[in-house]
Short mmCIF file of C-alpha atoms in Angstrom, two decimals:
data_model
loop_
_atom_site.label_atom_id
_atom_site.label_comp_id
_atom_site.label_asym_id
_atom_site.label_seq_id
_atom_site.Cartn_x
_atom_site.Cartn_y
_atom_site.Cartn_z
CA MET A 1 -26.02 1.42 -5.29
CA PRO A 2 -25.75 2.67 -8.88
CA TYR A 3 -24.36 6.20 -9.15
CA ARG A 4 -23.09 8.64 -11.77
CA LEU A 5 -21.35 12.01 -11.73
CA GLY A 6 -22.81 15.16 -13.24
CA GLY A 7 -19.43 16.36 -14.50
CA SER A 8 -15.69 15.87 -14.29
CA THR A 9 -14.93 18.32 -11.47
CA LEU A 10 -14.42 17.23 -7.87
CA ASP A 11 -17.55 19.04 -6.73
CA ALA A 12 -19.69 17.63 -9.55
CA PRO A 13 -23.12 16.55 -8.28
CA VAL A 14 -23.64 12.84 -7.70
CA SER A 15 -26.86 11.08 -8.69
CA VAL A 16 -28.13 7.76 -7.33
CA LEU A 17 -30.45 5.43 -9.23
CA LEU A 18 -33.41 4.07 -7.29
CA VAL A 19 -36.10 1.65 -8.40
CA THR A 20 -39.57 0.95 -7.09
CA SER A 21 -40.29 -2.27 -5.28
CA ARG A 22 -42.68 -4.58 -7.07
CA GLU A 23 -45.31 -4.85 -4.34
CA THR A 24 -45.34 -1.64 -2.29
CA ARG A 25 -43.89 0.62 -5.05
CA ARG A 26 -41.60 2.35 -2.55
CA TRP A 27 -38.17 3.58 -3.62
CA VAL A 28 -35.31 1.15 -2.99
CA ILE A 29 -31.85 0.32 -4.30
CA PRO A 30 -31.52 -2.81 -6.47
CA LYS A 31 -30.91 -5.81 -4.24
CA GLY A 32 -31.50 -9.53 -3.97
CA ASN A 33 -30.60 -12.72 -2.18
CA PRO A 34 -26.95 -13.86 -2.12
CA SER A 35 -25.90 -16.58 -4.51
CA ALA A 36 -23.78 -19.56 -3.53
CA SER A 37 -22.05 -19.45 -6.91
CA LEU A 38 -21.35 -15.70 -7.09
CA ALA A 39 -19.35 -13.26 -5.01
CA PRO A 40 -21.65 -10.81 -3.15
CA HIS A 41 -20.69 -7.77 -5.26
CA THR A 42 -21.09 -9.79 -8.48
CA ALA A 43 -24.56 -10.86 -7.37
CA ALA A 44 -25.34 -7.21 -6.55
CA ALA A 45 -24.25 -6.15 -10.05
CA LEU A 46 -26.50 -8.80 -11.57
CA GLU A 47 -29.44 -7.51 -9.51
CA ALA A 48 -28.73 -3.96 -10.69
CA GLU A 49 -28.86 -5.10 -14.30
CA GLU A 50 -32.05 -7.13 -13.83
CA GLU A 51 -33.94 -4.61 -11.68
CA ALA A 52 -32.60 -1.26 -12.92
CA GLY A 53 -31.10 -2.02 -16.32
CA VAL A 54 -27.65 -0.59 -15.59
CA ARG A 55 -24.13 -1.90 -15.93
CA GLY A 56 -20.83 -0.59 -14.65
CA ALA A 57 -17.79 -1.15 -12.48
CA VAL A 58 -18.63 -2.44 -8.99
CA CYS A 59 -16.31 -2.03 -6.03
CA PRO A 60 -16.07 -5.35 -4.16
CA VAL A 61 -15.65 -3.54 -0.84
CA PRO A 62 -19.08 -2.58 0.57
CA LEU A 63 -19.87 0.98 1.62
CA GLY A 64 -21.67 -0.36 4.64
CA SER A 65 -24.89 -2.18 5.44
CA TYR A 66 -28.41 -1.54 6.60
CA ARG A 67 -31.27 -3.61 7.99
CA TYR A 68 -34.90 -3.65 6.89
CA ARG A 69 -37.99 -5.73 7.50
CA LYS A 70 -39.62 -7.60 4.63
CA ARG A 71 -42.91 -9.42 4.57
CA ARG A 72 -42.65 -12.91 3.11
CA LYS A 73 -45.32 -14.74 1.13
CA THR A 74 -45.87 -16.92 4.20
CA GLY A 75 -47.05 -13.86 6.11
CA ALA A 76 -43.91 -13.66 8.22
CA SER A 77 -42.21 -10.27 8.55
CA LEU A 78 -38.46 -10.86 8.81
CA MET A 79 -35.37 -8.70 9.20
CA PHE A 80 -32.76 -8.75 6.43
CA ASP A 81 -29.23 -7.33 6.40
CA VAL A 82 -28.13 -5.71 3.13
CA ASP A 83 -24.53 -4.98 2.13
CA VAL A 84 -24.32 -1.95 -0.19
CA TYR A 85 -21.77 -1.93 -3.02
CA PRO A 86 -21.10 1.22 -5.11
CA MET A 87 -21.50 0.81 -8.88
CA SER A 88 -20.14 3.46 -11.24
CA VAL A 89 -22.71 3.29 -14.05
CA ASP A 90 -21.42 3.46 -17.62
CA GLU A 91 -24.34 1.88 -19.49
CA GLU A 92 -28.11 2.20 -19.21
CA LEU A 93 -30.14 -0.43 -21.03
CA THR A 94 -33.32 0.49 -22.87
CA ARG A 95 -34.82 -2.91 -22.12
CA TRP A 96 -34.07 -5.12 -19.14
CA LYS A 97 -35.56 -8.06 -17.29
CA GLU A 98 -37.85 -6.22 -14.85
CA ALA A 99 -38.52 -3.10 -16.93
CA ASP A 100 -42.26 -3.79 -16.89
CA GLU A 101 -42.35 -4.38 -13.14
CA ARG A 102 -40.40 -1.42 -11.78
CA THR A 103 -39.83 2.27 -12.34
CA ARG A 104 -36.29 3.64 -12.23
CA ARG A 105 -35.27 7.24 -11.58
CA TRP A 106 -32.10 9.22 -10.92
CA PHE A 107 -32.10 11.25 -7.70
CA THR A 108 -29.70 13.68 -6.12
CA LEU A 109 -28.12 12.34 -2.93
CA ASN A 110 -30.45 14.32 -0.67
CA GLU A 111 -33.51 13.42 -2.74
CA ALA A 112 -32.57 9.73 -2.70
CA ALA A 113 -31.96 9.80 1.06
CA ASP A 114 -35.38 11.38 1.58
CA ALA A 115 -37.06 8.92 -0.79
CA VAL A 116 -35.95 5.68 0.89
CA GLU A 117 -37.61 4.53 4.10
CA GLU A 118 -34.65 2.87 5.84
CA GLU A 119 -32.79 5.36 8.04
CA ASP A 120 -29.46 3.53 7.81
CA LEU A 121 -29.65 3.41 4.02
CA ALA A 122 -30.48 7.12 3.94
CA ALA A 123 -27.40 7.82 6.06
CA LEU A 124 -25.22 5.76 3.69
CA ILE A 125 -26.55 7.69 0.70
CA ARG A 126 -25.98 11.07 2.33
CA SER A 127 -22.41 10.18 3.30
CA PHE A 128 -21.54 8.74 -0.11
CA ASN A 129 -20.18 11.99 -1.52
CA ALA A 130 -19.52 15.22 0.31
CA ALA A 131 -19.52 17.68 -2.59
CA GLU A 132 -21.37 20.31 -0.57
CA PHE A 133 -19.09 19.73 2.39
CA ASN A 134 -16.03 20.02 0.18
CA SER A 135 -17.29 23.29 -1.26
CA ALA A 136 -17.65 24.65 2.26
CA ALA A 137 -14.11 23.46 3.01
CA ARG A 138 -12.72 25.74 0.30
CA ARG A 139 -12.19 28.58 2.70
CA LYS A 140 -11.57 32.13 1.56
CA SER A 141 -8.26 33.70 2.39
CA LEU A 142 -7.98 35.88 5.48
CA PHE A 143 -7.44 39.01 3.41
CA THR A 144 -10.46 38.28 1.22
CA VAL A 145 -12.66 37.92 4.28
CA VAL A 146 -11.30 41.10 5.84
CA ALA A 147 -11.73 42.99 2.58
CA GLU A 148 -15.34 41.86 2.23
CA ARG A 149 -16.26 42.72 5.82
CA SER A 150 -14.52 46.09 5.77
CA LYS A 151 -15.89 46.87 2.29
CA VAL A 152 -12.52 48.10 1.04
CA GLY A 153 -12.64 45.69 -1.91
CA PRO A 154 -9.65 45.92 -4.25
CA MET A 155 -7.88 48.48 -2.04
CA PHE A 156 -6.23 45.51 -0.30
CA ALA A 157 -4.68 44.36 -3.57
CA TRP A 158 -1.59 46.55 -3.23
CA PHE A 159 -0.99 45.18 0.27
CA GLN A 160 -1.45 41.54 -0.77
CA ASN A 161 1.09 42.04 -3.56
CA LEU A 162 3.70 42.91 -0.93
CA LEU A 163 3.21 39.62 0.94
CA PRO A 164 5.12 36.37 0.26
CA LYS A 165 3.21 34.15 -2.15
CA THR A 166 1.62 30.97 -0.82
CA GLY A 167 0.91 29.25 -4.14
CA ASN A 168 -2.28 27.66 -5.44
CA PHE A 169 -1.45 24.16 -4.22
CA PHE A 170 -5.00 23.15 -3.31
CA GLU A 171 -6.25 24.03 -6.79
CA LEU A 172 -3.40 22.01 -8.30
CA PHE A 173 -4.13 18.99 -6.06
CA GLU A 174 -7.78 19.06 -7.06
CA ALA A 175 -7.07 19.57 -10.77
CA HIS A 176 -4.73 16.58 -10.70
CA ALA A 177 -7.35 14.53 -8.87
CA GLU A 178 -9.87 15.31 -11.63
CA SER A 179 -7.43 13.84 -14.16
CA VAL A 180 -6.89 10.75 -12.00
CA CYS A 181 -10.62 10.15 -11.52
CA GLY A 182 -11.34 10.72 -15.22
CA ALA A 183 -8.67 8.19 -16.16
CA ALA A 184 -10.06 5.70 -13.61
CA ARG A 185 -13.55 5.94 -15.10
CA ALA A 186 -12.10 5.49 -18.61
CA LEU A 187 -10.23 2.42 -17.34
CA GLY A 188 -13.53 1.07 -16.05
CA ARG A 189 -15.11 1.49 -19.48
CA LEU A 190 -12.10 -0.17 -21.12
CA PHE A 191 -12.30 -3.22 -18.85
CA SER A 192 -16.06 -3.54 -19.27
CA GLU A 193 -15.42 -5.25 -22.65
CA GLY A 194 -17.60 -2.72 -24.41
CA GLY A 195 -16.82 -1.01 -27.68
CA ALA A 196 -14.68 2.03 -28.46
CA ARG A 197 -11.54 0.51 -26.94
CA ALA A 198 -9.29 2.92 -28.82
CA GLU A 199 -11.21 5.92 -27.50
CA HIS A 200 -10.97 4.77 -23.88
CA ILE A 201 -7.22 4.15 -24.24
CA ARG A 202 -6.80 7.55 -25.84
CA GLU A 203 -8.71 9.27 -23.04
CA ILE A 204 -6.49 7.64 -20.40
CA SER A 205 -3.41 8.83 -22.28
CA GLU A 206 -4.79 12.37 -22.56
CA ARG A 207 -5.69 12.44 -18.88
CA GLU A 208 -2.17 11.29 -18.00
CA HIS A 209 -0.73 14.06 -20.16
CA ASP A 210 -2.89 16.62 -18.34
CA ALA A 211 -1.69 15.25 -15.01
CA ASP A 212 1.94 15.55 -16.11
CA ASN A 213 1.41 19.23 -16.88
CA ILE A 214 -0.13 19.76 -13.46
CA ILE A 215 2.66 18.02 -11.57
CA ARG A 216 5.24 20.10 -13.45
CA GLU A 217 3.37 23.24 -12.45
CA THR A 218 3.19 22.00 -8.85
CA LEU A 219 6.92 21.30 -8.61
CA GLY A 220 7.65 24.68 -10.17
CA THR A 221 5.33 26.40 -7.70
CA VAL A 222 7.07 24.67 -4.79
CA ARG A 223 10.37 26.14 -5.95
CA ARG A 224 8.94 29.64 -6.45
CA THR A 225 6.79 29.86 -3.33
CA PHE A 226 7.96 31.45 -0.09
CA LEU A 227 5.16 30.12 2.16
CA THR A 228 3.53 26.73 1.61
CA PRO A 229 0.50 25.30 3.45
CA PHE A 230 2.44 22.13 4.30
CA ASP A 231 6.03 21.04 4.32
CA ARG A 232 7.48 21.10 0.80
CA GLY A 233 8.33 17.41 1.04
CA ALA A 234 4.71 16.58 1.93
CA ILE A 235 3.43 18.52 -1.08
CA THR A 236 5.75 16.82 -3.55
CA SER A 237 5.22 13.36 -2.01
CA LEU A 238 1.43 13.71 -2.13
CA ILE A 239 1.16 14.79 -5.73
CA SER A 240 3.84 12.28 -6.79
CA ALA A 241 1.78 9.45 -5.27
CA MET A 242 -1.26 10.74 -7.15
CA ASP A 243 0.79 10.87 -10.35
CA ASN A 244 2.00 7.31 -9.84
CA ALA A 245 -1.62 6.17 -9.87
CA ILE A 246 -2.43 7.73 -13.24
CA ASP A 247 0.93 6.65 -14.71
CA GLU A 248 0.06 3.03 -13.89
CA MET A 249 -3.41 3.50 -15.38
CA GLN A 250 -1.77 4.49 -18.63
CA ALA A 251 0.62 1.53 -18.36
CA ALA A 252 -2.33 -0.83 -17.86
CA ALA A 253 -4.15 0.65 -20.87
CA ASN A 254 -0.97 0.40 -22.96
CA ALA A 255 -0.61 -3.27 -22.04
CA VAL A 256 -4.21 -3.94 -23.05
CA ASP A 257 -3.53 -2.18 -26.35
CA LEU A 258 -0.13 -3.79 -26.96
CA TYR A 259 -1.33 -7.35 -26.44
CA ASP A 260 -4.79 -6.68 -27.95
CA PHE A 261 -6.20 -8.12 -24.75
CA SER A 262 -9.96 -8.43 -24.33
CA GLU A 263 -10.53 -11.45 -22.03
CA PHE A 264 -10.92 -9.42 -18.86
CA GLU A 265 -11.23 -11.78 -15.92
CA PRO A 266 -13.54 -11.20 -12.93
CA GLU A 267 -10.60 -10.41 -10.66
CA MET A 268 -9.39 -7.73 -13.08
CA LYS A 269 -12.82 -6.11 -13.12
CA ASP A 270 -12.94 -6.25 -9.33
CA MET A 271 -9.61 -4.44 -9.09
CA VAL A 272 -10.82 -1.79 -11.53
CA GLY A 273 -13.92 -1.35 -9.36
CA ILE A 274 -11.64 -0.76 -6.38
CA ILE A 275 -9.61 1.74 -8.43
CA ILE A 276 -12.68 3.78 -9.38
CA ASP A 277 -13.92 3.93 -5.80
CA SER A 278 -10.42 4.75 -4.51
CA GLY A 279 -10.35 7.70 -6.89
CA ARG A 280 -13.71 8.85 -5.58
CA LEU A 281 -12.47 8.71 -1.98
CA MET A 282 -9.27 10.56 -2.85
CA ALA A 283 -11.27 13.24 -4.64
CA GLU A 284 -13.38 13.77 -1.54
CA ALA A 285 -10.35 13.93 0.74
CA LEU A 286 -8.23 16.49 -1.10
CA PRO A 287 -10.48 19.57 -0.69
CA LEU A 288 -10.67 18.82 3.03
CA LEU A 289 -6.94 19.55 3.29
CA ARG A 290 -7.80 23.23 3.03
CA ASN A 291 -8.84 23.03 6.68
CA VAL A 292 -7.02 20.05 8.16
CA GLY A 293 -7.86 20.84 11.77
CA SER A 294 -11.63 20.89 11.29
CA ASN A 295 -11.69 17.96 8.86
CA ALA A 296 -9.21 15.61 10.55
CA GLY A 297 -11.89 13.10 11.58
CA ARG A 298 -13.39 12.78 8.11
CA LEU A 299 -9.94 12.61 6.51
CA HIS A 300 -9.03 9.71 8.78
CA GLU A 301 -12.23 7.87 7.82
CA LEU A 302 -11.45 8.26 4.11
CA THR A 303 -7.80 7.22 4.36
CA GLU A 304 -8.71 4.25 6.54
CA ARG A 305 -11.10 3.03 3.87
CA LEU A 306 -8.46 3.51 1.15
CA VAL A 307 -5.99 1.37 3.10
CA ARG A 308 -8.62 -1.30 3.71
CA MET A 309 -9.48 -1.40 0.01
CA GLU A 310 -5.80 -1.85 -0.86
CA GLY A 311 -5.74 -4.97 1.32
CA HIS A 312 -8.78 -6.33 -0.50
CA ALA A 313 -7.10 -5.57 -3.83
CA ASP A 314 -4.03 -7.57 -2.75
CA GLU A 315 -6.23 -10.60 -2.09
CA THR A 316 -7.97 -10.16 -5.44
CA HIS A 317 -4.61 -9.84 -7.20
CA ARG A 318 -3.36 -13.08 -5.69
CA ALA A 319 -6.58 -14.90 -6.56
CA GLY A 320 -6.42 -13.65 -10.14
CA LEU A 321 -2.80 -14.72 -10.61
CA LYS A 322 -3.50 -18.12 -9.10
CA SER A 323 -6.48 -18.65 -11.39
CA ALA A 324 -4.45 -17.60 -14.44
CA PHE A 325 -1.58 -19.91 -13.48
CA GLN A 326 -3.94 -22.84 -13.01
CA ARG A 327 -5.36 -22.22 -16.48
CA PHE A 328 -2.13 -21.60 -18.39
CA GLY A 329 0.88 -22.28 -16.17
CA SER A 330 1.16 -26.02 -16.75
CA ASP A 331 0.94 -25.68 -20.53
CA PRO A 332 4.09 -24.38 -22.28
CA ALA A 333 1.89 -23.08 -25.08
CA GLY A 334 -0.05 -20.99 -22.56
CA ALA A 335 3.01 -19.32 -21.05
CA MET A 336 2.43 -16.14 -23.05
CA GLN A 337 -1.21 -16.01 -21.96
CA PHE A 338 -0.15 -16.15 -18.33
CA THR A 339 2.61 -13.58 -18.88
CA VAL A 340 0.19 -11.09 -20.42
CA ARG A 341 -2.27 -11.47 -17.55
CA ARG A 342 0.47 -11.11 -14.98
CA GLU A 343 1.58 -7.88 -16.67
CA ILE A 344 -1.92 -6.40 -16.52
CA TYR A 345 -2.45 -7.51 -12.93
CA LYS A 346 0.87 -5.92 -11.99
CA HIS A 347 -0.21 -2.50 -13.23
CA LEU A 348 -3.64 -2.76 -11.59
CA GLU A 349 -2.01 -3.63 -8.28
CA ARG A 350 0.38 -0.70 -8.57
CA ILE A 351 -2.53 1.68 -9.14
CA VAL A 352 -4.16 0.61 -5.88
CA ASP A 353 -0.79 0.73 -4.10
CA ALA A 354 -0.41 4.34 -5.28
CA PHE A 355 -3.80 5.21 -3.78
CA GLU A 356 -2.63 3.70 -0.49
CA ASP A 357 0.45 5.92 -0.72
CA VAL A 358 -1.86 8.92 -1.21
CA ALA A 359 -3.75 7.88 1.93
CA ASN A 360 -0.50 7.61 3.89
CA GLU A 361 0.65 11.04 2.71
CA ILE A 362 -2.68 12.58 3.74
CA ASP A 363 -2.44 10.88 7.15
CA GLY A 364 1.02 12.36 7.58
CA ILE A 365 -0.31 15.84 6.84
CA VAL A 366 -3.15 15.34 9.33
CA ILE A 367 -0.71 14.21 12.03
CA ASP A 368 1.53 17.23 11.45
CA HIS A 369 -1.15 19.90 11.16
CA ALA A 370 -4.37 18.76 12.89
#
């Protein structure tokens, strides 16, 4: 399922790319038959390029699946199960294999869900990003609500100034998450082997610098604030885990730059796909912390998926190291090649580990406050 964001903020609208089927001209996502020689998500990425003319980072962990009935040339009408993999699009081709056979179009999530015929696919699309839900989760303060309903407006300001400050922790969490997600998308562009390597590395560094400023402000606010929405230790642990993720993104980019590395292996790209989708899940989860009690169920779903993706990343990491060792480990002249790859894999693994830590911190908050 190819998607793109309409901005860099957490509540930025998400668009999904659909294509028309060749025979019935109905709207569908790019899909095809599995290949014995390719991993499922790699085959899905190839179908997206051939049918929709898009490229990007694909998460190897599926969002879910749906079933549909397809009529075969023999006349038989058979059921097929489709696994759906999210692709963060970073390149749209002007010409592609099936450009003359299909129409492609970007839809909002609701428009895309209404356009497809399969109910299960529509549900997957609608649940992909909860920007509207997150906006609703940004609850107004009690005094703001009272002031609006009583129509006293700014007359409450003098009273609010007498109260202990509670800090703007949610805004800081979400601002930091924007930096993390921006750096993750830049990492995806860097590992796509496209051009402008220096610009992608620079963006990651700038995003990390922004995140450092935010974490300093957060720690300072913790010290200055009388009342906090969660335990002070939970606040600092959560944003520190988030900061570890972007620090390791910068370390990975620095390693690519230092060693002038450009031979990105499939396992590396798979881990970057997991990183991008982990950032997306984290960005959806953080605004829900504004109302932990009401959003506990959804928060658990998101953190559970983050933990599951970390397990998949561990397997990918091991497979990548094994492949690199088989290629270079037995040759003394290839020792440096293996060492460089191990260094890059190490940072990619630590990024995903940091996202798992974020999930664990959020689960702890849910347990304490839901």
